[in-house]
Amino acid sequence: MKLRKTLTIVIAKLTIKILRLLKKGGTTLPGKVAFKLYPDILKSIANDFEIIMVTGTNGKTTTSRIIEEILKNNNVDYITNKSGANLLSGITTTFIQAVSLFGKPKYKTALIESDEAAFNQVTKHLQPKSVVVTNFFRDQLDRFGELYSTLNAVKSGLDRLDEKTTLILNADDSMCASLGHETDKPVFFYGFGEAASENSSENINTDAMFCIFCKGKYKYKSHVYGHLGGFYCPECGYSRPAADLECIAIEEAASSYTNIKWKCSKALSNDEAEHTTQINLPGLYNVYNAMAAAACGLSLAYSYETVQKAMESFECGFGRMETINVGDKSIKLILVKNPTGFNQVLNFLTLDSQPLNIAFLINDKLADGTDISWLWDVDFEHLNTANDRIVNLITSGIRGEDMAVRLKYSGLDTRKIRIIKDYQRVIDEGLKAVSSGGCFYILPTYTAMLDIRGILKKKFNLKEFWK
Ligand SMILES: [Zn+2]
């Protein structure tokens, strides 16, 4: 068995090398090869690691990167996977890279982001010490039933883990919080306190209208965004659990950072004082990401100072935002893939005080979702709040025309909306409309992102900027 294990590691490592030589940075194939040769390979090498896992629909990458900062601040050596390698094969490749030929780990700690749909499968092989679940939202590909089956799959994955595994869960998400309901494992919840959210009794979002336990209709004491907030079920009494880490006030919400006041329960930290922290990211969804990471760090007994420092120093903008400087102007690429994420990006754009030049690149290939009706769930009407700052709106991609129609229906000034199908021209015209010092925002769906990125790379002679 030892020989088989070593042989598998050798061949997988060779596969990684060859792919690199061919300049194909693939993370899927080596893991797949390893599984073929030795189905227990991941289980056998991951056993020696202390594993922190992050899963959920939105915010996995940002949350993982903030936890990474916490580890760095505590001089912990670790391995981690990138968001493109968050399925079973990619995770396997990550572990194989991190062990010697005999399967001995180079470091003790592994920070692993897992796709929520793959989580159930991944936990057949890994036994994490902590699991952070960010939230459950409907991706544009999902139907409602699929969202619940994803939740159930994550639940099955958690049920399989031993009772020492600590769960870090979003208290404000009725679906995510249900994972901590009557569990045998230690749970820490994080969320927004009532004073830090809006008063609202209505659940305006349709992702989770009905009680997961009795199908009663949720009511809300307070509301943050989407289906997140102080939910409760009048029928069976299931309600938002008390949060161990709570944002008690949003002091300032700027376009590049958020100031929050927060505190912890005694169970999570000895320090029960209120803290004010400037999270170096905009948007309430990033406050959730920072709280998830902080709760994880504190539950692992890292100090308040190192946790706070990570929240303050973390830099990334969006989970996936990339800036390209072109002379004295810049292009910002932000991936859009579902209504919730899209709404957060629009929120971010309207918070800024700069003129707005935006291109929407909408494709409907398999990886984007072939049904583009999700665009009607995006709150483009919100852009009207920044009407006087909108200079130029370009729509493009395979469904550029549909996108233009959607913008027209949102009541925006149609004279500012143009359909340009050619990406070269999108870039040229977009940059032309930006004044010096300004920014041109490109919001593509997944496959449109790959296309425009290729063109930008060539046009501006960029190195591999997508990391
Ligand atoms: Zn209920």
mmCIF file of N, CA and C and ligand atoms in Angstrom, residues 211 213-216 233 235-238, ligand 1:
data_model
loop_
_atom_site.group_PDB
_atom_site.id
_atom_site.type_symbol
_atom_site.label_atom_id
_atom_site.label_comp_id
_atom_site.label_asym_id
_atom_site.label_seq_id
_atom_site.Cartn_x
_atom_site.Cartn_y
_atom_site.Cartn_z
ATOM 1 N N CYS A 211 -40.074 28.554 5.965
ATOM 2 C CA CYS A 211 -39.329 27.890 7.023
ATOM 3 C C CYS A 211 -38.816 26.523 6.572
ATOM 4 N N PHE A 213 -38.026 24.145 8.411
ATOM 5 C CA PHE A 213 -38.509 23.045 9.243
ATOM 6 C C PHE A 213 -40.004 22.783 9.092
ATOM 7 N N CYS A 214 -40.801 23.857 8.883
ATOM 8 C CA CYS A 214 -42.255 23.626 8.872
ATOM 9 C C CYS A 214 -42.959 24.260 7.685
ATOM 10 N N LYS A 215 -42.197 24.923 6.786
ATOM 11 C CA LYS A 215 -42.759 25.571 5.598
ATOM 12 C C LYS A 215 -43.621 26.795 5.918
ATOM 13 N N GLY A 216 -43.609 27.230 7.165
ATOM 14 C CA GLY A 216 -44.288 28.486 7.508
ATOM 15 C C GLY A 216 -43.557 29.645 6.841
ATOM 16 N N CYS A 233 -39.744 32.210 12.421
ATOM 17 C CA CYS A 233 -40.908 31.513 11.883
ATOM 18 C C CYS A 233 -42.010 31.546 12.923
ATOM 19 N N GLU A 235 -44.722 30.057 12.931
ATOM 20 C CA GLU A 235 -45.399 28.758 13.064
ATOM 21 C C GLU A 235 -44.711 27.847 14.078
ATOM 22 N N CYS A 236 -43.380 27.618 13.870
ATOM 23 C CA CYS A 236 -42.715 26.622 14.714
ATOM 24 C C CYS A 236 -41.697 27.235 15.669
ATOM 25 N N GLY A 237 -41.426 28.542 15.498
ATOM 26 C CA GLY A 237 -40.526 29.199 16.441
ATOM 27 C C GLY A 237 -39.062 29.166 16.059
ATOM 28 N N TYR A 238 -38.731 28.523 14.946
ATOM 29 C CA TYR A 238 -37.333 28.559 14.506
ATOM 30 C C TYR A 238 -36.972 30.010 14.213
HETATM 31 ZN ZN ZN B 1 -41.171 26.949 11.066
#
